[in-house]
CSV table of C-alpha atoms in Angstrom, one decimal:
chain,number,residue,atom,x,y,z
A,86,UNK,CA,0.0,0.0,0.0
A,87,UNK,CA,1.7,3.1,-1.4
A,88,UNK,CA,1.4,6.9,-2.5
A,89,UNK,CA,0.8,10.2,0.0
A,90,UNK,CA,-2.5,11.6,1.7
A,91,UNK,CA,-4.5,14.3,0.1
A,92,UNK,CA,-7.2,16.4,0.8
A,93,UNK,CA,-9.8,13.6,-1.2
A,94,UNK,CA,-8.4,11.1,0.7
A,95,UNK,CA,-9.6,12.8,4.2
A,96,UNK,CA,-13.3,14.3,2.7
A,97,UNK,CA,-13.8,10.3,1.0
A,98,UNK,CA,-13.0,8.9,4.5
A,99,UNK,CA,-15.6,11.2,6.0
A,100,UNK,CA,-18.1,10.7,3.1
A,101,UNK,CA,-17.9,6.4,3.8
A,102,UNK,CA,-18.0,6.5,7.5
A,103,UNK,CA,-20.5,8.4,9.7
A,104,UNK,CA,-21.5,6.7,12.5
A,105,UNK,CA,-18.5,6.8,14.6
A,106,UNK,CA,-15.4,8.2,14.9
A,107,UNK,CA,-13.5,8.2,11.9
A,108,UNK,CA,-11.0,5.0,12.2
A,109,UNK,CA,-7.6,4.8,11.3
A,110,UNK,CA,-8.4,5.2,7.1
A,111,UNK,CA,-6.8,7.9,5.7
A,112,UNK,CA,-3.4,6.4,5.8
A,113,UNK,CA,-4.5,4.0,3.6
A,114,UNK,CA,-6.1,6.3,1.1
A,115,UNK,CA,-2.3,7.2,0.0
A,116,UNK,CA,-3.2,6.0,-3.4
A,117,UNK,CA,-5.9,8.2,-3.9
A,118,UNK,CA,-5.0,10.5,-7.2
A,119,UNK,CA,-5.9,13.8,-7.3
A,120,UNK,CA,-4.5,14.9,-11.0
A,121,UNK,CA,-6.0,13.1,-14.2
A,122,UNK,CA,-4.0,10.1,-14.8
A,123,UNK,CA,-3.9,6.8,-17.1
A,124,UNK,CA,-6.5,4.7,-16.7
A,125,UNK,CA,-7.1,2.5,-13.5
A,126,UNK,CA,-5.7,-1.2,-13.2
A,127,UNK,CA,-8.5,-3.8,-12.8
A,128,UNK,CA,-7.9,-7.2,-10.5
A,129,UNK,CA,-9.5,-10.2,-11.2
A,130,UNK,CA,-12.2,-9.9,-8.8
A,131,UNK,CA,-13.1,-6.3,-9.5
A,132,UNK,CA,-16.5,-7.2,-11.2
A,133,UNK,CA,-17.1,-9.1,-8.4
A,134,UNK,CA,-16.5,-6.0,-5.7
A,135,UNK,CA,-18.8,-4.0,-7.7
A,136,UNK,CA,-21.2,-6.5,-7.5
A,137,UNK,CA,-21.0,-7.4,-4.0
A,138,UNK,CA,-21.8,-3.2,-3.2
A,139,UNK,CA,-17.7,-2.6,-2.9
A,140,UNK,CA,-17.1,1.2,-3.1
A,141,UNK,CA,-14.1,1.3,-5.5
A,142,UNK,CA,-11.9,4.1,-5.3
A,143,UNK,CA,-8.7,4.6,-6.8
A,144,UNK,CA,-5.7,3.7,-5.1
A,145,UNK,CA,-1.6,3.3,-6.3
A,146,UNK,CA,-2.8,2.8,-9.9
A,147,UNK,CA,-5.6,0.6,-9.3
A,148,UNK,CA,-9.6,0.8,-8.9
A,149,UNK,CA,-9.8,-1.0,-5.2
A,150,UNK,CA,-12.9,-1.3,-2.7
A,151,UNK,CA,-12.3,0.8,0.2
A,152,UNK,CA,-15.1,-0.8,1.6
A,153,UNK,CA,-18.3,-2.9,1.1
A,154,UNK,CA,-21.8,-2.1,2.6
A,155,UNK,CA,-21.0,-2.3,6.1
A,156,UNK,CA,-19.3,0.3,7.9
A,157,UNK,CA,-15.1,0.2,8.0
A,158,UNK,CA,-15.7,0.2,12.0
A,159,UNK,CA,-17.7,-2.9,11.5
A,160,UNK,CA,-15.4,-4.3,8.7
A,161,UNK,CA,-12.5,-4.0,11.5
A,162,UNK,CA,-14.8,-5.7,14.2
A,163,UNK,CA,-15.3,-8.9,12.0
A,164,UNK,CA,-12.5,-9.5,11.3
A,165,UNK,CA,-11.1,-9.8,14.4
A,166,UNK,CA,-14.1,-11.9,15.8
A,167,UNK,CA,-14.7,-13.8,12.7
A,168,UNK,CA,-12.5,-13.2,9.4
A,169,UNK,CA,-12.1,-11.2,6.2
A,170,UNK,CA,-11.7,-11.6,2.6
A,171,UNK,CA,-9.0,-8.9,0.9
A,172,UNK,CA,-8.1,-8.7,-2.2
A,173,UNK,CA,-4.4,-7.5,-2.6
A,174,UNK,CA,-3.8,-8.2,-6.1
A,175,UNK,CA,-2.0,-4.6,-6.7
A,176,UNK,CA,0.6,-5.6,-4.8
A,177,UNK,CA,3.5,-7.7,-6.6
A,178,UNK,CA,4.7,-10.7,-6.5
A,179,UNK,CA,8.0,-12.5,-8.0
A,180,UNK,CA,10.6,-14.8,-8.3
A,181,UNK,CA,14.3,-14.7,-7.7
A,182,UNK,CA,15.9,-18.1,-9.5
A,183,UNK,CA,19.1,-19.5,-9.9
A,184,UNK,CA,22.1,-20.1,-7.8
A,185,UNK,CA,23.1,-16.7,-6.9
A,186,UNK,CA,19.6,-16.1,-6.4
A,187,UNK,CA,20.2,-15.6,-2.3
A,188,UNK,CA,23.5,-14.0,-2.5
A,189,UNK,CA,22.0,-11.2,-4.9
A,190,UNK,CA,18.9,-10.5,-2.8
A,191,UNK,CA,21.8,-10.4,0.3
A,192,UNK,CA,22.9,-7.6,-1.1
A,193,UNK,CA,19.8,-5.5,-1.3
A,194,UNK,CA,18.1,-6.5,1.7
A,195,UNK,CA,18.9,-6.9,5.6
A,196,UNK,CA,17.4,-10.6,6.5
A,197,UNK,CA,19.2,-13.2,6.8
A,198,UNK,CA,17.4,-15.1,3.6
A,199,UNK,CA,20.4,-17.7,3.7
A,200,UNK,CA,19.9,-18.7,7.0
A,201,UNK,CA,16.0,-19.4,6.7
A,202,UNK,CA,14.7,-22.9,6.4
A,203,UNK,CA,13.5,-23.5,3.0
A,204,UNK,CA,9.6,-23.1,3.0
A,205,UNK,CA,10.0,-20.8,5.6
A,206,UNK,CA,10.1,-16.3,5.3
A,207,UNK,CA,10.4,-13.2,7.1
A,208,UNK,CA,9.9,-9.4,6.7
A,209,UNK,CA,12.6,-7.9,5.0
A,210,UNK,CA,13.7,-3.8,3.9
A,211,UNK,CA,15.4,-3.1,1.0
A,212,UNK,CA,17.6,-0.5,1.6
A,213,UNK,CA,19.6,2.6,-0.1
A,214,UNK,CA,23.2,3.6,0.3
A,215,UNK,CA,22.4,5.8,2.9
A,216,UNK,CA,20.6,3.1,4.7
A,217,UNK,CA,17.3,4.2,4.1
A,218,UNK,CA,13.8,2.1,3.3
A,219,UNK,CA,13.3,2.1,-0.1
A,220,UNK,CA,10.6,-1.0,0.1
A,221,UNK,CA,9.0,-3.3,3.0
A,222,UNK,CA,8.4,-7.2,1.4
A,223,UNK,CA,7.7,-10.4,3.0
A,224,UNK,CA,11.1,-13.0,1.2
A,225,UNK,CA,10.1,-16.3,1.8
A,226,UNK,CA,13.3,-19.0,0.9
A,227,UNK,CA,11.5,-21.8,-1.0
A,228,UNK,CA,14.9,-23.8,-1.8
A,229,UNK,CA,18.3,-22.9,-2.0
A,230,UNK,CA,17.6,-21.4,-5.9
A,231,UNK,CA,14.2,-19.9,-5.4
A,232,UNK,CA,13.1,-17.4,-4.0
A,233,UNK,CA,9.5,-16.1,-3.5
A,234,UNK,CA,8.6,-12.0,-2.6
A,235,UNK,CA,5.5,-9.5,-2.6
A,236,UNK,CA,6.3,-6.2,-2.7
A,237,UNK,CA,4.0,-3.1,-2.9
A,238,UNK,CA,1.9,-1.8,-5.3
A,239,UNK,CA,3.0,1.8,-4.8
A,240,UNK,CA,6.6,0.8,-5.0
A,241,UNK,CA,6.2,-1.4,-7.9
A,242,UNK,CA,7.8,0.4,-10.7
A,243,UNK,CA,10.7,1.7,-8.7
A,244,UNK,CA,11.5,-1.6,-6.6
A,245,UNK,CA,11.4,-3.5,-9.9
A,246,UNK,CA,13.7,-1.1,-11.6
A,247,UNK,CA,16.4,-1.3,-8.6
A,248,UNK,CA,15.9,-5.0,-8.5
A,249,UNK,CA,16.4,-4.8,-11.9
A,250,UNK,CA,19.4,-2.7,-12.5
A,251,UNK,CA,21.5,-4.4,-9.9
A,252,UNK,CA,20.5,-7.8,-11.5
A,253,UNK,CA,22.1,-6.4,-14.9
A,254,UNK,CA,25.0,-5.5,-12.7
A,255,UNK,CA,25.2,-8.4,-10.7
A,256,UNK,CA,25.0,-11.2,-14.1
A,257,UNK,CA,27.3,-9.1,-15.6
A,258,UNK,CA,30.1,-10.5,-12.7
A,259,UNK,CA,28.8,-13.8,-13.3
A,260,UNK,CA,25.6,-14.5,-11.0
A,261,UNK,CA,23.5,-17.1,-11.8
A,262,UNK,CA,19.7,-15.5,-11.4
A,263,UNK,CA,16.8,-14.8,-13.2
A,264,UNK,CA,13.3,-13.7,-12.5
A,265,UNK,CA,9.8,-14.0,-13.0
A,266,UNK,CA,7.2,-11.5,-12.0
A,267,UNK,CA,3.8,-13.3,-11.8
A,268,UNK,CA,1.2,-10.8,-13.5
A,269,UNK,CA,-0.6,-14.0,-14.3
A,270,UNK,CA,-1.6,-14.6,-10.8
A,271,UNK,CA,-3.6,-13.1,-8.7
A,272,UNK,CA,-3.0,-12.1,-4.3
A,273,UNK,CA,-6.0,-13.1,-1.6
A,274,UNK,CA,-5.6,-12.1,2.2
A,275,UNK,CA,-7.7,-14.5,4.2
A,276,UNK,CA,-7.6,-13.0,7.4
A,277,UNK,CA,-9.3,-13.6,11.3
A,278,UNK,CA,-9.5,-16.5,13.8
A,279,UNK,CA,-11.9,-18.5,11.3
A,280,UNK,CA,-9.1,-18.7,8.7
A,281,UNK,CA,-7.7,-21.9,9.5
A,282,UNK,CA,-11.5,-23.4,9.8
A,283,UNK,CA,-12.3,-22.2,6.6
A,284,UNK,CA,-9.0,-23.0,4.3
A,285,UNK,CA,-8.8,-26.2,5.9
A,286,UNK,CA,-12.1,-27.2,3.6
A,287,UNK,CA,-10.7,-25.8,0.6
A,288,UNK,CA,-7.2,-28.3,0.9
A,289,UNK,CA,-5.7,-31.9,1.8
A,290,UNK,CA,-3.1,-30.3,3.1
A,291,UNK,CA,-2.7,-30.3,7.0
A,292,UNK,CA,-2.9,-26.7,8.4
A,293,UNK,CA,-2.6,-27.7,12.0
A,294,UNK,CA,0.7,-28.2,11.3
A,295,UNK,CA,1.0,-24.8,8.7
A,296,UNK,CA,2.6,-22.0,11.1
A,297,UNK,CA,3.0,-18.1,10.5
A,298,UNK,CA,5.6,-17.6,8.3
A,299,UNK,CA,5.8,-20.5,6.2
A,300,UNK,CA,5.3,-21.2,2.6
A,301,UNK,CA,3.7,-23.7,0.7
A,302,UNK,CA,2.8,-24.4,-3.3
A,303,UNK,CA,-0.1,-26.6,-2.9
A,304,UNK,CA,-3.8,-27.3,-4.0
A,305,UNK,CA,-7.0,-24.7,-2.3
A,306,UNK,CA,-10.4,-25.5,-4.2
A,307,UNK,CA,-8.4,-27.8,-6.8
A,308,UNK,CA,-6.7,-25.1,-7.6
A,309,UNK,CA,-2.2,-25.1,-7.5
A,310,UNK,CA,-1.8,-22.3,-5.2
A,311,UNK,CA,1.2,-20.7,-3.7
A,312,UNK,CA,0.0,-20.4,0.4
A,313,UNK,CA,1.9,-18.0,3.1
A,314,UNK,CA,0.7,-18.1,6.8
A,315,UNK,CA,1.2,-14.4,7.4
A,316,UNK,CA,-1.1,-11.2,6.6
A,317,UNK,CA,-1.5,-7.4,7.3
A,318,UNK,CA,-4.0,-7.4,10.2
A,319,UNK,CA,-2.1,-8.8,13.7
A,320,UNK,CA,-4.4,-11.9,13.0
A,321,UNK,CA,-3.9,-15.6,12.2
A,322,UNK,CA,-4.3,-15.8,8.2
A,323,UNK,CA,-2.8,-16.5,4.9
A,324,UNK,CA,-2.3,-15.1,1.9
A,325,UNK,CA,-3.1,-17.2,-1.4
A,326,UNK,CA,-1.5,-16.7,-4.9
A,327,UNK,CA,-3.9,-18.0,-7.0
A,328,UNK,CA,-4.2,-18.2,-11.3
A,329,UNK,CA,-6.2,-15.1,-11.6
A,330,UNK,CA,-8.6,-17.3,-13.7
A,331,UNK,CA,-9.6,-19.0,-10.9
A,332,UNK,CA,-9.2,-16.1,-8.2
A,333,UNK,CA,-13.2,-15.3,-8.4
A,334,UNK,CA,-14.2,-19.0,-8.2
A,335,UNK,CA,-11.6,-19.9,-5.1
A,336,UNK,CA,-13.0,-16.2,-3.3
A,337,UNK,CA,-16.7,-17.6,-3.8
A,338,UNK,CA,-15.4,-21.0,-2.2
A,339,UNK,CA,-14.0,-19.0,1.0
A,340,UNK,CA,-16.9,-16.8,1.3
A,341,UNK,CA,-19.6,-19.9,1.1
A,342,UNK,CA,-17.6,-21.9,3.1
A,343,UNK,CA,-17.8,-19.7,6.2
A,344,UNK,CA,-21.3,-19.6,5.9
A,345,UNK,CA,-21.4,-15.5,6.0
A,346,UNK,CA,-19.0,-15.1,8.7
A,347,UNK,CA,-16.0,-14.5,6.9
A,348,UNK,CA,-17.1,-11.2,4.0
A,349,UNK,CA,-15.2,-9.4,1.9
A,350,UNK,CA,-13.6,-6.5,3.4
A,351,UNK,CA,-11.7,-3.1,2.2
A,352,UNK,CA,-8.8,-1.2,2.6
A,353,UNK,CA,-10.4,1.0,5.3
A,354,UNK,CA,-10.7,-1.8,7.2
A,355,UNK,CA,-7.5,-3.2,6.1
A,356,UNK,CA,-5.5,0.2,7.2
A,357,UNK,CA,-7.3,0.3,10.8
A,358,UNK,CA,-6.6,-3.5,11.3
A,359,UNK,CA,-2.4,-3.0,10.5
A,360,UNK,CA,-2.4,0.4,12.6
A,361,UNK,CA,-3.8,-1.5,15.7
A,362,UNK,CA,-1.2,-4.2,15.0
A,363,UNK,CA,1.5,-1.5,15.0
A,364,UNK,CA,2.4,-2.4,11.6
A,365,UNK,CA,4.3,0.1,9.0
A,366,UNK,CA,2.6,1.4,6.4
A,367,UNK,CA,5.3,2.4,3.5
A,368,UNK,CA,5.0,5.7,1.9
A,369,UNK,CA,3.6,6.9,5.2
A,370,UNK,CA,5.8,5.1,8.3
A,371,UNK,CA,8.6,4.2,6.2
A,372,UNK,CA,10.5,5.8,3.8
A,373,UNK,CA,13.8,6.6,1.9
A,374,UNK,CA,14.9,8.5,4.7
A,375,UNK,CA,13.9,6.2,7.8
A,376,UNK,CA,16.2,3.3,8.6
A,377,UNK,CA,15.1,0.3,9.8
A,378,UNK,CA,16.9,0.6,13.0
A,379,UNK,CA,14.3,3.9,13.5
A,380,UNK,CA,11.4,2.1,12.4
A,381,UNK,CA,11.9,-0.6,14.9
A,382,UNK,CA,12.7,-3.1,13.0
A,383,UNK,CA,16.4,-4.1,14.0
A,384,UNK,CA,14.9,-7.9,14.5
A,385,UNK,CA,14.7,-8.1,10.6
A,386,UNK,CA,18.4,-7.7,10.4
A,387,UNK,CA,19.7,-11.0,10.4
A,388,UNK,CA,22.3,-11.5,12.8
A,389,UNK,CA,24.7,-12.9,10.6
A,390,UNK,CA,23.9,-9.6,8.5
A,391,UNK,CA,24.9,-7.5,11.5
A,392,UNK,CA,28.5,-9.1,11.6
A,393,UNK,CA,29.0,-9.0,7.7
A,394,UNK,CA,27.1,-6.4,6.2
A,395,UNK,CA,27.0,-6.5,2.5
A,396,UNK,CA,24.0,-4.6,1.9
A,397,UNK,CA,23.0,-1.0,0.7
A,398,UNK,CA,23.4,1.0,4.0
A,399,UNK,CA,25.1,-1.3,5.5
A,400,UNK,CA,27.8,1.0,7.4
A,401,UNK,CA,25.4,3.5,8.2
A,402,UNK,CA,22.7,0.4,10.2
A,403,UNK,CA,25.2,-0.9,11.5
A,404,UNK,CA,26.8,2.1,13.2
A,405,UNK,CA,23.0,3.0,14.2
A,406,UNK,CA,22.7,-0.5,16.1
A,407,UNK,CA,25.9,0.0,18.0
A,408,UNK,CA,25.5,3.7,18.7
A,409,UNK,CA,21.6,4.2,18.8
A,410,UNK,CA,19.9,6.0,16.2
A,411,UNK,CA,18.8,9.8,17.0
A,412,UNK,CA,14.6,9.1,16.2
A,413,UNK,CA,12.7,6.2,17.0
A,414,UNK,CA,9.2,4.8,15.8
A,415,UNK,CA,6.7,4.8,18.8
A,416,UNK,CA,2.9,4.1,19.6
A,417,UNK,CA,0.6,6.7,20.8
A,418,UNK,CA,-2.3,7.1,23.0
A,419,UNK,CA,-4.1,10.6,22.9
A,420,UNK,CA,-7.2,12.7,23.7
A,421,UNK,CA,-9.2,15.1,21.1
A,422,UNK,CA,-9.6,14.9,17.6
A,423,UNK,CA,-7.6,11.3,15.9
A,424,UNK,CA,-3.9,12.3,15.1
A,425,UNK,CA,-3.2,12.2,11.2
A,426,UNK,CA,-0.5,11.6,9.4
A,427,UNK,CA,2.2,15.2,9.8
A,428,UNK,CA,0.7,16.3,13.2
A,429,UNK,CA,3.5,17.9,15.1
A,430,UNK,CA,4.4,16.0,18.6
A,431,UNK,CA,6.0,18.4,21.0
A,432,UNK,CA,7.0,18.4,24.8
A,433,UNK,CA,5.4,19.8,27.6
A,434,UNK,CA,7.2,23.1,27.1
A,435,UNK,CA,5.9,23.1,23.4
A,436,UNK,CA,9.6,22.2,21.7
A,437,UNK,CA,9.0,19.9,18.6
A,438,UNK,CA,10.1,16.4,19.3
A,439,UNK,CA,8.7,14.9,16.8
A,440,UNK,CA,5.9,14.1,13.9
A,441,UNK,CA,2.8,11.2,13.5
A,442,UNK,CA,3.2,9.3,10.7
A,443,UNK,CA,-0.1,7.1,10.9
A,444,UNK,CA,-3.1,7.8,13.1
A,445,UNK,CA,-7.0,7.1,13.9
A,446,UNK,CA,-9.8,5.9,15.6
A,447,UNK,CA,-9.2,2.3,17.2
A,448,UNK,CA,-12.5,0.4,16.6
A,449,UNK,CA,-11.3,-2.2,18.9
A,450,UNK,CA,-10.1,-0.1,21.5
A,451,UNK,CA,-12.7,3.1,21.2
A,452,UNK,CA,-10.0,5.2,21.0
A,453,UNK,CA,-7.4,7.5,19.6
A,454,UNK,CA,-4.1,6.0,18.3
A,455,UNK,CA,-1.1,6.8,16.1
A,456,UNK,CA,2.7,5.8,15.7
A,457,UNK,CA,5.2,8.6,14.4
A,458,UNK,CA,8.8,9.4,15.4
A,459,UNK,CA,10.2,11.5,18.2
A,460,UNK,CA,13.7,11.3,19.7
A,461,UNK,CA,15.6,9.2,21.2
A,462,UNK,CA,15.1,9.4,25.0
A,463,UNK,CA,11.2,10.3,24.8
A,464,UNK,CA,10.4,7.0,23.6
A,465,UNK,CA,10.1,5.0,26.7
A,466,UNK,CA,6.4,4.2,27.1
A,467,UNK,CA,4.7,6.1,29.6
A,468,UNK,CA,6.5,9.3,28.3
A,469,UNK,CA,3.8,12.2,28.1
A,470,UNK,CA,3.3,14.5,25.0
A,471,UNK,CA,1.7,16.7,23.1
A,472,UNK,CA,0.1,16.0,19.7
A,473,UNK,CA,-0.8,19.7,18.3
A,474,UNK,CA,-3.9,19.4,15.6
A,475,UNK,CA,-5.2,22.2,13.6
A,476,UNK,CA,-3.3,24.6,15.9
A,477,UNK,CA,-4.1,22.8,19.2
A,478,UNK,CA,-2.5,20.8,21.7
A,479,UNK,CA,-3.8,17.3,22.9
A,480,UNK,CA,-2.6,15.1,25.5
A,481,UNK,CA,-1.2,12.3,24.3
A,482,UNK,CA,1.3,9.3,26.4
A,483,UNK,CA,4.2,6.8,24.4
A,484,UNK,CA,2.8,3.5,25.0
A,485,UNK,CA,3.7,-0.1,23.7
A,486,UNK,CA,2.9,-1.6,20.2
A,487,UNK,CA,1.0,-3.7,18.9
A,488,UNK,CA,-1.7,-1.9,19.9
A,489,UNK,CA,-4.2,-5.0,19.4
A,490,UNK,CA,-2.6,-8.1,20.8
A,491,UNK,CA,-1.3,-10.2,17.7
A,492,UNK,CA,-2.4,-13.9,17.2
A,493,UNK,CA,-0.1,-15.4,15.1
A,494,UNK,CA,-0.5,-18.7,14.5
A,495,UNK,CA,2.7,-20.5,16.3
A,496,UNK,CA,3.4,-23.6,17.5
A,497,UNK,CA,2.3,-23.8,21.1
């Protein structure tokens, strides 16, 4: 999910939801254009979103439901008490091949991807020379020569053209890889504590034994399917790369299956569900000049990574892990209007301190939260601030993330 906020973004968000609160949505409406531009991508399923009452709006390129008939709050609220249906076909997926598959994507992201088990993946950053984010994927390791990623919509053309140009470069030496970017396939989110339940139907395959973060290529609805315990929301779920010929039959299968309780769902609800899981939202909580050391997310850097480098940045995260980095992503609690993305976070005594970079209305919660960066030292939770919107100042307290507790599916 890519592109920056406008002012349609905020007056859409207040058009679709009325009866509460607005919740954490206009984060997600980053794609929203508001200058003429080429026509609007279509997904597989998007005759089936307009027939199902999805409100399509356009996002990173693409026409996408925002939501459905029921309220984003109530989107939010089933999903984490039953399950939802996304369709995230805008985002990309490819393949890395060959024998220097691995090294090569070593040296443009921070993970560890040798070190994984095969059929196993992990959230990765690639990263520029000055060790900022240019993308967020999810790099699963499906053997020694193959290698499986999604990366964003937003950041499609520029990811694939910096994957690409280092590839040239990279062959050129004498690397073995090659790749594959599936624009014959299509990307499903099944999301919520039903998910297991209702896959489980669709496939032979065990899921009891399936755990968050692994990867599988494998049969759902008599379909060959390529199947990732992992998702967007802080929920147990999976994501399904289907033949986008068979995408609207296999989301019909899932929806009848649960017998109503799992329904299709938007990115309203989508954006809301990753912000209570105190998850990054690229374009928005990362960019090219945030580290991942200041997003929090020095755990993706593999140790052995740490020790050797090798990757764009590389000198600059790893001085920031030895010395600290000067801002830090944190979670907020606060009173008044819902933060938004660019509110100004300041001290008691009014000195800046720092900026939101995501913020809402948690339906879960009933309340006000946001993450954003402040400085080192007033990150500790429990640290009072001040978030200042439209010219005023609102309390507002550092507090822990994920906001939502996660549910991972892990073995016990």
């Amino acid at each position: 999910m890519r592109g920056s906020l406008c002012h349609l973004g905020h007056s859409l968000a207040r058009r679709l939801e009325t009866r509460a609160p607005p919740p954490a949505t206009t984060t997600l409406l980053r794609g929203l254009a508001s200058e003429p531009s080429p026509p609007l991508k279509k997904t597989a399923l998007h005759d089936f979103h307009v027939e199902n009452g999805g409100k399509m709006v356009p996002f990173a390129g693409w026409s996408m439901p925002i939501q459905y008939k029921d309220s984003i709050m109530d989107s939010t609220l089933n999903c984490r008490s039953n399950g939802s249906l996304f369709d995230v076909s805008h985002m990309c997926g490819l393949s890395l091949r060959g024998s220097s598959a691995i090294p090569f994507l070593e040296s443009l992201v921070v993970a560890d991807v040798a070190g994984l088990k095969s059929g196993t993946g992990t959230l990765t950053v690639f990263t520029n020379d000055k060790g900022g984010a240019i993308d967020d994927s999810v790099v699963t390791k499906v053997a020694d020569d193959h290698v499986y990623l999604v990366v964003n919509a937003g950041c499609r053309d520029k990811d694939l053209a910096h994957i690409g140009a280092h590839m040239e470069a990279f062959k050129k030496k004498g690397g073995a890889v090659d790749w594959h970017i599936h624009d014959e396939r299509s990307l499903l989110a099944l999301q919520g504590p039903l998910a297991g339940a209702v896959l489980q139907t669709l496939t032979k395959e065990d899921l009891s034994k399936f755990y968050f973060g692994e990867f599988k290529m494998l049969d759902v609805n008599g379909v060959h399917c390529f199947l990732t315990r992992t998702g967007y929301t802080g929920e147990d779920g999976f994501e399904i790369s289907v033949p986008s010929e068979h995408t609207v039959d296999l989301a019909k299968a899932i929806l009848e299956k649960s017998e109503g309780k799992v329904r299709l769902t938007g990115l309203g609800a989508r954006d809301s569900l990753r912000l209570e899981a105190g998850l990054c939202l690229y374009g928005n909580d990362m960019e090219q000049h945030i580290s991942p050391v200041e997003a929090g997310l020095s755990w993706a850097i593999g140790k052995r990574r740490r020790a050797e480098g090798g990757f764009l940045g590389a000198d600059v995260i790893l001085k920031q892990l030895a010395e600290g980095p000067s801002i830090r992503r944190v979670g907020l609690f606060s009173s008044g209007p819902p933060p938004r993305s660019h509110s100004e976070i300041v001290d008691a005594s009014g000195n800046h301190i720092g900026e939101v970079t995501s913020g809402g209305f948690s339906p879960c919660l009933k309340k006000n939260i946001a993450m954003g960066y402040v400085k080192s030292g007033l990150h500790k939770p429990g640290t009072e601030v001040k978030i200042v919107i439209r010219g005023k100042s609102n309390e507002g307290v550092v507090t822990k993330m994920p906001f939502v507790p996660t549910k991972y599916y892990k073995p016990s």
